[in-house]
Amino acid sequence: MTGEDHVVVMAQGIEILYQLLQSSNDLIQELAANNIASLAHTRAGIPAALVSVGAMDTLIELLESPAELVRSSAATAVGYMTFNRGAMRILLTACRRKPELFEILQENLTAGKISDVFIREWEYCLTVGLPSQSVHLVPVEHAVLEVDVGDSSQSTLMNHLKTTTGTIDTPTYGTTVTEDMFDAASTHRYTSASSVMLQ
């Protein structure tokens, strides 16, 4: 199998995992989350690719699943994903908007690990106050800037995988800049990986 073939297979596999994660079947959700957890801490470039297709957002939603095993598997996957900066920012934003998510994550994280950087960032948010409790966001005209490079979803994902695995030099993205890129509770600004949208 050539390097190009390997990238294609990886891209297809990630798309399939993401689709399985969205299943209405608890067992399928559990198995998909378990596979993501395994890949997230063993394969370089996989977490960033998972973030780009929206898997992190779905995993966070599954933290509130009524099925205990689904919650546990999702928590393990989320924990390993926090070692990716983009995934960590998505989780931090979600927890700021819904603080009880952090407690749910801790309660269900029976296996695996979570990034110390995320823990420190979350503690800092608690120290300065959560925006969801103190700030009312008002929509602003032209608050969203879109840059459409015209790539297909699979093509963009493949380019990203090639970059993270060293096959090519530059990924191609369709990027949306949103208000989540600015951390109101911190002294620095960041780009949320949830703002990376595949065109």
N, CA and C of each residue as an Amber inpcrd file, in Angstrom:
protein
   597
   0.8470000  -1.1920000   0.0000000   0.0000000   0.0000000   0.0000000
   0.8870000   1.2480000   0.0000000   0.6300000   2.1540000  -0.9190000
   1.4220000   3.3750000  -1.0130000   0.9930000   4.3730000   0.0580000
   1.7880000   5.4390000   0.2180000   1.4420000   6.4660000   1.1910000
   0.1180000   7.1220000   0.8680000  -0.1440000   7.3080000  -0.4310000
  -1.4060000   7.9050000  -0.8680000  -2.5820000   7.0120000  -0.5070000
  -2.4330000   5.7160000  -0.7410000  -3.4920000   4.7670000  -0.4090000
  -3.7560000   4.7540000   1.0980000  -2.6780000   4.8400000   1.8630000
  -2.8090000   4.8230000   3.3230000  -3.6270000   6.0150000   3.8010000
  -3.3810000   7.1760000   3.2310000  -4.1090000   8.3810000   3.6110000
  -5.5900000   8.2530000   3.2560000  -5.8770000   7.7030000   2.0790000
  -7.2670000   7.5140000   1.6480000  -8.0010000   6.5860000   2.6180000
  -7.3580000   5.4940000   3.0000000  -7.9710000   4.5420000   3.9300000
  -8.2250000   5.2000000   5.2840000  -7.2570000   5.9800000   5.7620000
  -7.4190000   6.6670000   7.0410000  -8.5900000   7.6400000   6.9960000
  -8.6870000   8.4000000   5.9110000  -9.7740000   9.3680000   5.7650000
 -11.1300000   8.6660000   5.7480000 -11.2090000   7.5700000   5.0190000
 -12.4630000   6.8170000   4.9480000 -12.8120000   6.2220000   6.3130000
 -11.8050000   5.7210000   7.0050000 -12.0310000   5.1340000   8.3310000
 -12.5460000   6.1560000   9.3240000 -11.9960000   7.3610000   9.2870000
 -12.4310000   8.4090000  10.1990000 -13.8660000   8.8190000   9.9030000
 -14.2080000   8.9130000   8.6320000 -15.5810000   9.2530000   8.2510000
 -16.5580000   8.1830000   8.7520000 -16.1660000   6.9270000   8.6190000
 -17.0270000   5.8230000   9.0710000 -17.2040000   5.8580000  10.5840000
 -16.1080000   6.0730000  11.3150000 -16.1910000   6.1590000  12.7720000
 -17.1270000   7.2820000  13.2050000 -17.0120000   8.4050000  12.5170000
 -17.8670000   9.5470000  12.8540000 -19.3390000   9.2180000  12.6190000
 -19.6280000   8.5360000  11.5220000 -21.0050000   8.1520000  11.2280000
 -21.5290000   7.1620000  12.2750000 -20.6870000   6.2100000  12.6670000
 -21.0970000   5.2300000  13.6820000 -21.3490000   5.9080000  15.0260000
 -20.5720000   6.9230000  15.3100000 -20.7140000   7.6600000  16.5660000
 -22.0830000   8.3360000  16.6580000 -22.6520000   8.6390000  15.5120000
 -23.9570000   9.3040000  15.4600000 -25.1160000   8.3170000  15.4000000
 -24.8380000   7.0430000  15.5140000 -25.8830000   6.0170000  15.4850000
 -26.8250000   6.1950000  16.6720000 -28.0460000   5.7130000  16.5320000
 -29.0110000   5.7420000  17.6300000 -28.8910000   4.4920000  18.4980000
 -28.0020000   3.5800000  18.1000000 -27.7930000   2.3340000  18.8400000
 -26.6850000   2.5320000  19.8750000 -26.9960000   2.2710000  21.1420000
 -26.0370000   2.4900000  22.2310000 -24.7620000   1.6690000  22.0640000
 -24.9140000   0.4190000  21.6440000 -23.7520000  -0.4590000  21.5020000
 -22.8130000   0.0710000  20.4140000 -23.3780000   0.5250000  19.3120000
 -22.5640000   1.0600000  18.2180000 -21.8510000   2.3320000  18.6660000
 -22.5580000   3.1940000  19.3940000 -21.9440000   4.4110000  19.9140000
 -20.7810000   4.0730000  20.8470000 -20.9970000   3.0920000  21.7070000
 -19.9600000   2.6810000  22.6570000 -18.7130000   2.1640000  21.9360000
 -18.9220000   1.3020000  20.9520000 -17.7950000   0.7220000  20.2210000
 -17.0500000   1.7900000  19.4120000 -17.7980000   2.7100000  18.8100000
 -17.1670000   3.7820000  18.0340000 -16.3240000   4.6700000  18.9390000
 -16.8620000   5.0180000  20.1000000 -16.1230000   5.8500000  21.0570000
 -14.8740000   5.1310000  21.5550000 -14.9810000   3.8360000  21.7960000
 -13.8210000   3.0540000  22.2410000 -12.7180000   3.0480000  21.1860000
 -13.1190000   2.9100000  19.9350000 -12.1320000   2.9290000  18.8460000
 -11.4730000   4.3000000  18.7070000 -12.2540000   5.3400000  18.8850000
 -11.6920000   6.6910000  18.8170000 -10.7120000   6.9040000  19.9550000
 -11.0560000   6.4240000  21.1450000 -10.1530000   6.5540000  22.2900000
  -8.8280000   5.8540000  22.0170000  -8.8990000   4.6690000  21.4210000
  -7.6880000   3.9070000  21.1140000  -6.8270000   4.6200000  20.0750000
  -7.4770000   5.1270000  19.0280000  -6.7420000   5.8080000  17.9630000
  -6.1730000   7.1460000  18.4260000  -6.9180000   7.8440000  19.2830000
  -6.5380000   9.1990000  19.6850000  -5.2040000   9.2560000  20.4130000
  -4.8530000   8.1900000  21.1260000  -3.5880000   8.2420000  21.8750000
  -2.5190000   7.3000000  21.3180000  -2.7810000   6.7540000  20.1310000
  -1.7730000   5.8590000  19.5470000  -1.3440000   6.2740000  18.1440000
  -2.1430000   7.0850000  17.4620000  -1.8350000   7.4560000  16.0780000
  -1.7340000   8.9670000  15.9250000  -0.5760000   9.4560000  15.5400000
  -0.3760000  10.8900000  15.3360000  -1.2450000  11.3920000  14.1870000
  -1.8170000  12.5550000  14.3640000  -2.6280000  13.1590000  13.3130000
  -4.0900000  12.7710000  13.3590000  -4.4170000  11.6690000  14.0100000
  -5.8020000  11.2130000  14.0630000  -6.6970000  12.1710000  14.8530000
  -6.2880000  12.6320000  16.0560000  -7.1590000  13.5480000  16.7950000
  -7.5360000  14.8010000  16.0090000  -6.5690000  15.4090000  15.3250000
  -6.8620000  16.6150000  14.5400000  -7.8470000  16.3120000  13.4240000
  -7.7040000  15.1560000  12.7900000  -8.6210000  14.7650000  11.7190000
 -10.0240000  14.5150000  12.2700000 -10.1000000  13.9120000  13.4620000
 -11.3900000  13.6680000  14.0980000 -12.0750000  14.9900000  14.4560000
 -11.2880000  15.9370000  14.9100000 -11.8370000  17.2560000  15.2210000
 -12.4180000  17.8980000  13.9640000 -11.7080000  17.7600000  12.8510000
 -12.1200000  18.4200000  11.6110000 -13.4400000  17.9060000  11.0670000
 -13.8080000  16.6560000  11.3860000 -15.0920000  16.1290000  10.8950000
 -16.2180000  16.3150000  11.9190000 -15.8830000  16.8500000  13.0960000
 -16.9180000  17.1140000  14.1030000 -17.0790000  16.0470000  15.1550000
 -16.1590000  15.0850000  15.2250000 -16.2950000  13.9830000  16.1770000
 -16.2260000  14.4480000  17.6250000 -15.4250000  15.4780000  17.9030000
 -15.2940000  15.9470000  19.2840000 -16.6250000  16.4730000  19.8030000
 -17.3370000  17.2090000  18.9900000 -18.6410000  17.7390000  19.4020000
 -19.6220000  16.6110000  19.7170000 -19.6000000  15.5710000  18.8850000
 -20.4980000  14.4330000  19.1090000 -20.1180000  13.6790000  20.3720000
 -18.8270000  13.4950000  20.6130000 -18.3710000  12.8240000  21.8350000
 -18.8330000  13.5840000  23.0780000 -18.7620000  14.8930000  23.0240000
 -19.1990000  15.7090000  24.1590000 -20.6930000  15.5310000  24.3980000
 -21.4720000  15.4510000  23.3330000 -22.9090000  15.2170000  23.4630000
 -23.1810000  13.8640000  24.1220000 -22.3510000  12.8640000  23.7810000
 -22.5510000  11.5170000  24.3250000 -22.1930000  11.4200000  25.8100000
 -21.5290000  12.4400000  26.3450000 -21.2520000  12.4580000  27.7810000
 -22.5500000  12.4950000  28.5870000 -23.6200000  12.9340000  27.9420000
 -24.9200000  13.0100000  28.6190000 -25.8770000  11.9100000  28.1610000
 -25.3270000  10.8800000  27.5530000 -26.1550000   9.7440000  27.1290000
 -26.7850000   9.0570000  28.3390000 -28.0160000   8.5760000  28.2160000
 -28.6410000   7.8400000  29.3270000 -27.9770000   6.4820000  29.5730000
 -27.1890000   6.0040000  28.6020000 -26.5220000   4.7090000  28.7370000
 -25.1590000   4.8780000  29.4100000 -24.9670000   4.2120000  30.5210000
 -23.7390000   4.3580000  31.3010000 -22.4810000   3.9870000  30.5130000
 -22.5370000   2.8920000  29.7610000 -21.3660000   2.4540000  29.0060000
 -21.0100000   3.4320000  27.8930000 -22.0210000   4.0560000  27.3150000
 -21.7690000   5.0620000  26.2840000 -21.0860000   6.2720000  26.9140000
 -21.5780000   6.7090000  28.0650000 -20.9680000   7.8440000  28.7680000
 -19.5170000   7.5530000  29.1250000 -19.2660000   6.3470000  29.6010000
 -17.9120000   5.9610000  29.9960000 -16.9610000   5.9290000  28.8010000
 -17.4110000   5.3460000  27.7020000 -16.5860000   5.2720000  26.4950000
 -16.3310000   6.6610000  25.9240000 -17.3710000   7.4930000  25.9190000
 -17.2340000   8.8530000  25.4040000 -16.2670000   9.6590000  26.2700000
 -16.3590000   9.4850000  27.5910000 -15.4740000  10.2060000  28.5080000
 -14.0150000   9.8140000  28.2840000 -13.7720000   8.5270000  28.0650000
 -12.4100000   8.0610000  27.8060000 -11.8730000   8.6700000  26.5180000
 -12.7090000   8.6700000  25.4840000 -12.3030000   9.2460000  24.1970000
 -12.0580000  10.7470000  24.3270000 -12.9510000  11.4450000  25.0100000
 -12.7970000  12.8880000  25.2060000 -11.5150000  13.1830000  25.9680000
 -11.2380000  12.3760000  26.9950000 -10.0220000  12.5740000  27.7840000
  -8.7670000  12.5060000  26.9360000  -8.6590000  11.4790000  26.1070000
  -7.4770000  11.3470000  25.2360000  -7.4430000  12.4520000  24.1720000
  -8.6100000  12.8750000  23.7070000  -8.6590000  13.9160000  22.6880000
  -8.1720000  15.2670000  23.2110000  -8.2370000  15.4820000  24.5340000
  -7.8220000  16.7740000  25.0860000  -6.3240000  17.0110000  24.9600000
  -5.5660000  15.9880000  24.5910000  -4.1310000  16.1910000  24.3700000
  -3.8840000  16.8720000  23.0190000  -4.9540000  16.9950000  22.2240000
  -4.9110000  17.7890000  21.0000000  -5.4470000  19.1750000  21.3420000
  -4.6950000  20.2090000  20.9920000  -5.0540000  21.5700000  21.3980000
  -6.4310000  21.9880000  20.8930000  -6.7260000  21.6540000  19.6450000
  -8.0100000  22.0280000  19.0800000  -9.1670000  21.3590000  19.7980000
  -9.0310000  20.0550000  20.0620000 -10.0790000  19.3120000  20.7670000
 -10.2510000  19.8510000  22.1820000  -9.1320000  20.1910000  22.8200000
  -9.1880000  20.7320000  24.1770000  -9.9880000  22.0280000  24.2130000
  -9.7970000  22.8780000  23.2070000 -10.5100000  24.1460000  23.1590000
 -12.0140000  23.9500000  22.9590000 -12.3680000  22.9580000  22.1630000
 -13.7940000  22.6620000  21.9600000 -14.4310000  22.2360000  23.2790000
 -13.7480000  21.3680000  24.0210000 -14.2700000  20.9120000  25.3040000
 -14.3350000  22.0590000  26.3040000 -13.3130000  22.8980000  26.3260000
 -13.2900000  24.0300000  27.2490000 -14.4610000  24.9680000  26.9800000
 -14.7260000  25.2240000  25.7060000 -15.8500000  26.0850000  25.3370000
 -17.1750000  25.4670000  25.7770000 -17.3090000  24.1520000  25.5740000
 -18.5410000  23.4500000  25.9610000 -18.7420000  23.4960000  27.4700000
 -17.6680000  23.3100000  28.2210000 -17.7600000  23.3180000  29.6890000
 -18.0450000  24.7140000  30.2230000 -17.5300000  25.7210000  29.5640000
 -17.8110000  27.1000000  29.9750000 -19.2880000  27.4270000  29.7880000
 -19.8520000  26.8830000  28.7240000 -21.2700000  27.1380000  28.4540000
 -22.1670000  26.2770000  29.3320000 -21.6630000  25.0950000  29.6850000
 -22.4410000  24.1630000  30.5000000 -21.5030000  23.5280000  31.5250000
 -21.2410000  24.1990000  32.6380000 -20.2360000  23.7760000  33.6260000
 -20.3970000  22.3520000  34.1530000 -21.6350000  21.8560000  34.1980000
 -21.8380000  20.5050000  34.7330000 -21.1990000  19.4300000  33.8600000
 -20.8390000  19.7710000  32.6270000 -20.1770000  18.8040000  31.7450000
 -18.8520000  18.3270000  32.3240000 -18.1410000  19.2150000  32.9930000
 -16.8590000  18.8380000  33.5720000 -17.0500000  17.7770000  34.6520000
 -18.0660000  17.9330000  35.4780000 -18.3530000  16.9510000  36.5220000
 -18.7760000  15.6200000  35.9030000 -19.5790000  15.7040000  34.8480000
 -20.0020000  14.4760000  34.1600000 -18.7920000  13.7520000  33.5890000
 -17.8740000  14.5080000  33.0050000 -16.6520000  13.9190000  32.4470000
 -15.8460000  13.2330000  33.5310000 -15.6570000  13.8810000  34.6520000
 -14.8820000  13.3030000  35.7450000 -15.5330000  12.0400000  36.2980000
 -16.8400000  12.0810000  36.4450000 -17.5700000  10.9370000  37.0080000
 -17.4900000   9.7070000  36.1100000 -17.4140000   9.9270000  34.8140000
 -17.4390000   8.8100000  33.8660000 -16.0670000   8.4370000  33.3270000
 -15.0390000   9.1790000  33.7020000 -13.6860000   8.8960000  33.2230000
 -13.0510000   7.8320000  34.1100000 -13.5080000   6.6010000  33.9390000
 -13.0110000   5.4950000  34.7550000 -11.7130000   4.9140000  34.2150000
 -11.4290000   5.1930000  32.9560000 -10.1900000   4.7160000  32.3250000
  -9.6210000   5.8430000  31.4830000  -8.3690000   5.6920000  31.0840000
  -7.7710000   6.7010000  30.2330000  -7.2410000   7.8920000  31.0040000
  -6.8890000   8.9360000  30.2810000  -6.2890000  10.1200000  30.8740000
  -6.9230000  11.3760000  30.3090000  -6.6320000  12.4940000  30.9720000
  -7.0820000  13.7920000  30.4890000  -5.9160000  14.7580000  30.6030000
  -5.8280000  15.6870000  29.6920000  -4.7070000  16.6100000  29.6360000
  -4.6350000  17.5080000  30.8670000  -3.4280000  17.6100000  31.4600000
  -3.2190000  18.5100000  32.5890000  -3.4150000  19.9620000  32.1590000
  -3.1010000  20.2440000  30.9060000  -3.2730000  21.6070000  30.3870000
  -4.7520000  21.9780000  30.4150000  -5.6160000  21.0360000  30.0270000
  -7.0540000  21.3070000  30.0580000  -7.5140000  21.5670000  31.4940000
  -7.0390000  20.7570000  32.4270000  -7.4240000  20.9270000  33.8300000
  -7.0270000  22.3180000  34.3210000  -5.8140000  22.7390000  34.0000000
  -5.3540000  24.0710000  34.4270000  -6.1930000  25.1820000  33.7900000
  -6.5120000  25.0290000  32.5080000  -7.3310000  26.0240000  31.8110000
  -8.7180000  26.1160000  32.4490000  -9.2890000  24.9600000  32.7840000
 -10.6170000  24.9360000  33.3940000 -10.5840000  25.5770000  34.7810000
  -9.5620000  25.2850000  35.5680000  -9.4290000  25.8840000  36.8930000
  -9.2730000  27.3970000  36.7900000  -8.5810000  27.8400000  35.7410000
  -8.4320000  29.2740000  35.5330000  -9.7850000  29.9150000  35.2260000
 -10.5850000  29.2350000  34.4060000 -11.9220000  29.7360000  34.0910000
 -12.7670000  29.8770000  35.3510000 -12.6570000  28.9000000  36.2420000
 -13.4150000  28.9480000  37.4840000 -12.9390000  30.0940000  38.3630000
 -11.6480000  30.3810000  38.3000000 -11.0780000  31.4460000  39.1220000
 -11.5680000  32.8240000  38.6860000 -11.5750000  33.0720000  37.3790000
 -11.9500000  34.3960000  36.8760000 -13.4430000  34.5320000  36.6330000
 -14.1640000  33.4050000  36.6610000 -15.6040000  33.4460000  36.4240000
 -15.9540000  32.9660000  35.0300000 -17.0070000  32.1910000  34.9430000
 -17.4230000  31.6190000  33.6680000 -18.2670000  32.6150000  32.8810000
 -17.9230000  32.8320000  31.6130000 -18.7050000  33.7530000  30.7730000
 -20.1720000  33.3800000  30.6830000 -20.4610000  32.0860000  30.7170000
 -21.8450000  31.6470000  30.5980000 -22.6760000  32.1290000  31.7770000
 -22.0000000  32.4860000  32.8930000 -22.7120000  32.9420000  34.0700000
 -22.7100000  34.4620000  34.1910000 -21.8160000  35.1480000  33.4660000
 -21.6600000  36.5770000  33.6890000 -21.7540000  37.4360000  32.4380000
 -21.6990000  36.8450000  31.2600000 -21.6700000  37.6340000  30.0350000
 -22.8100000  37.2310000  29.1180000 -23.5350000  38.2170000  28.6120000
 -24.5760000  37.9520000  27.6200000 -24.0290000  38.3270000  26.2580000
 -23.9110000  37.3670000  25.3670000 -23.3580000  37.6120000  24.0420000
 -24.4300000  38.1770000  23.1230000 -24.1310000  39.3020000  22.5070000
 -25.0630000  39.9430000  21.5890000 -24.5780000  39.7280000  20.1700000
 -25.4250000  39.1840000  19.2910000 -25.0120000  38.9620000  17.8950000
 -24.5760000  40.2690000  17.2500000 -23.5090000  40.2080000  16.4880000
 -22.9890000  41.3860000  15.8090000 -22.9910000  41.1160000  14.3130000
 -23.4480000  42.0750000  13.5430000 -23.4880000  41.9120000  12.0960000
 -22.0780000  41.6970000  11.5590000 -21.9540000  40.7830000  10.6170000
 -20.6780000  40.4450000  10.0100000 -19.7100000  39.8270000  11.0170000
 -20.2470000  39.1360000  12.0580000 -19.3740000  38.5240000  13.0560000
 -18.7030000  37.2740000  12.5340000 -19.2100000  36.7410000  11.3920000
 -18.6450000  35.5100000  10.8560000 -17.9660000  35.8030000   9.5280000
 -16.7350000  35.3840000   9.4190000 -15.9770000  35.5570000   8.1870000
 -15.6880000  34.1890000   7.6100000 -16.1270000  33.9350000   6.3810000
 -15.9270000  32.6290000   5.7670000 -14.9350000  32.7360000   4.6190000
 -14.0460000  31.7470000   4.5820000 -13.0950000  31.6590000   3.4740000
 -13.3160000  30.3220000   2.8060000 -13.8950000  30.3270000   1.6240000
 -14.2460000  29.0920000   0.9310000 -13.2140000  28.8100000  -0.1460000
 -12.4700000  27.7220000   0.0650000 -11.4650000  27.3710000  -0.9360000
 -11.9830000  26.3490000  -1.9160000 -13.2280000  25.9000000  -1.7450000
 -13.8750000  25.0680000  -2.7470000 -13.5060000  23.6060000  -2.7330000
 -12.8410000  23.1160000  -1.6780000 -12.4970000  21.6960000  -1.6240000
 -13.6880000  20.8770000  -1.1770000 -13.7140000  19.6270000  -1.5770000
 -14.7360000  18.7060000  -1.0880000 -14.3410000  18.2670000   0.3010000
 -15.3270000  17.7070000   1.0710000 -15.0580000  17.2870000   2.4390000
 -13.9620000  16.2440000   2.5110000 -14.0700000  15.2290000   1.6950000
 -13.0850000  14.1520000   1.7690000 -11.7150000  14.6290000   1.3190000
 -11.6860000  15.4920000   0.2880000 -10.4120000  15.9950000  -0.2000000
  -9.7030000  16.8100000   0.8660000 -10.4700000  17.6720000   1.5710000
  -9.8720000  18.4960000   2.6160000  -9.3630000  17.6260000   3.7540000
 -10.1390000  16.6360000   4.1390000  -9.7220000  15.7340000   5.2020000
  -8.4770000  14.9760000   4.8080000  -8.4110000  14.5210000   3.5690000
  -7.2310000  13.7970000   3.1030000  -6.0040000  14.6970000   3.1210000
  -6.1690000  15.9590000   2.6860000  -5.0480000  16.8920000   2.7200000
  -4.5380000  17.0860000   4.1350000  -5.4810000  17.1640000   5.0820000
  -5.0900000  17.3420000   6.4800000  -4.3270000  16.1260000   6.9910000
  -4.8150000  14.9440000   6.6460000  -4.1490000  13.7190000   7.0750000
  -2.7600000  13.6220000   6.4680000  -2.6390000  14.0090000   5.1960000
  -1.3320000  13.9650000   4.5490000  -0.3410000  14.8760000   5.2550000
  -0.8320000  16.0340000   5.6690000   0.0490000  16.9900000   6.3340000
   0.5360000  16.4470000   7.6770000  -0.4020000  15.9080000   8.4850000
  -0.0430000  15.4320000   9.8130000   0.7880000  14.1640000   9.7680000
   0.7490000  13.4570000   8.6540000   1.5660000  12.2430000   8.5440000
   2.8110000  12.4770000   7.7050000   3.0100000  13.7240000   7.2870000
   4.2420000  14.0840000   6.5870000   4.2370000  13.8070000   5.1000000
   3.0670000  13.5690000   4.5050000   3.0180000  13.2380000   3.0850000
   3.0920000  14.4790000   2.2040000   2.3930000  15.5660000   2.6220000
   2.4710000  16.8160000   1.8780000   2.7740000  17.9450000   2.8460000
   2.9750000  19.1380000   2.3150000   3.4210000  20.2360000   3.1540000
   2.2980000  21.0830000   3.7430000   1.2310000  21.3260000   2.9930000
   0.2320000  22.2930000   3.4380000  -1.1820000  21.7570000   3.2880000
  -1.9960000  21.7860000   4.3740000  -3.3960000  21.3820000   4.2720000
  -4.2300000  22.4980000   3.6890000  -5.3960000  22.1420000   3.1500000
  -6.2980000  23.1410000   2.6110000  -7.5760000  23.1170000   3.4220000
  -7.9950000  24.2690000   3.9280000  -9.1770000  24.3190000   4.7690000
 -10.1990000  25.3080000   4.2230000 -11.4400000  25.1090000   4.6120000
 -12.4420000  26.1440000   4.5140000 -12.6470000  26.5780000   5.9520000
 -12.3150000  27.8000000   6.2910000 -12.2760000  28.2200000   7.6880000
 -13.3460000  29.2440000   7.9950000 -14.0420000  29.0560000   9.0930000
 -15.0010000  30.0340000   9.5600000 -14.4950000  30.6320000  10.8620000
 -14.4060000  31.9420000  10.9110000 -13.9540000  32.6140000  12.1190000
 -15.1810000  33.0000000  12.9150000 -15.2830000  32.5350000  14.1600000
 -16.4540000  32.8020000  14.9790000 -16.0520000  33.4210000  16.3000000
 -17.0870000  33.7870000  17.0940000 -16.8200000  34.4090000  18.3810000
 -16.1330000  33.4500000  19.3440000 -16.2160000  32.1200000  19.0970000
 -15.5540000  31.1610000  19.9720000 -14.0450000  31.2520000  19.8880000
 -13.5420000  31.9710000  18.8830000 -12.1010000  32.0980000  18.7440000
 -11.5180000  33.0350000  19.7960000 -12.3630000  33.7570000  20.5120000
 -11.8670000  34.7080000  21.4920000 -12.2980000  34.2720000  22.8790000
 -11.3230000  34.0090000  23.7310000 -11.5750000  33.5170000  25.0790000
 -11.7760000  34.7080000  26.0060000 -13.0270000  35.0050000  26.3610000
 -13.3140000  36.1810000  27.1650000 -12.8040000  36.0570000  28.5920000
 -12.5230000  34.8390000  29.0610000 -12.0950000  34.6460000  30.4420000
 -10.5960000  34.4850000  30.5690000  -9.8820000  34.6200000  29.4820000
  -8.4440000  34.4170000  29.5320000  -7.7220000  35.6240000  28.9550000
  -6.4200000  35.6640000  29.1370000  -5.6500000  36.8000000  28.6520000
  -5.1450000  36.5810000  27.2440000  -5.4260000  35.4310000  26.6790000
  -4.9630000  35.1680000  25.3340000  -6.1270000  34.8350000  24.4200000
  -5.8880000  34.9030000  23.1300000  -6.8900000  34.5730000  22.1310000
  -6.5320000  33.2510000  21.4910000  -7.5600000  32.5220000  21.0930000
  -7.2850000  31.2480000  20.4710000  -8.2690000  31.0040000  19.3470000
  -7.9000000  30.0670000  18.5030000  -8.7760000  29.6370000  17.4190000
  -9.3780000  28.2980000  17.7790000 -10.6980000  28.2580000  17.9180000
 -11.3790000  27.0210000  18.2730000 -11.3960000  26.0750000  17.0950000
 -11.0450000  24.8230000  17.3550000 -11.0440000  23.8450000  16.2610000
 -12.4510000  23.5930000  15.7700000 -13.4480000  23.9730000  16.5760000
 -14.8200000  23.7910000  16.0970000 -15.1400000  24.7560000  14.9790000
 -14.2620000  25.7570000  14.7640000 -14.5030000  26.6990000  13.6970000
 -13.9250000  26.2390000  12.3680000 -13.2370000  25.0990000  12.3700000
 -12.7170000  24.5660000  11.1140000 -13.8140000  23.7410000  10.4470000
 -14.3200000  24.2420000   9.3530000 -15.4430000  23.5820000   8.6760000
 -14.9570000  23.0700000   7.3260000 -15.2550000  21.7970000   7.0540000
 -14.8860000  21.2300000   5.7680000 -15.9110000  21.6440000   4.7230000
 -15.4100000  22.1800000   3.6260000 -16.3320000  22.6390000   2.5880000
 -16.6920000  21.4820000   1.6800000
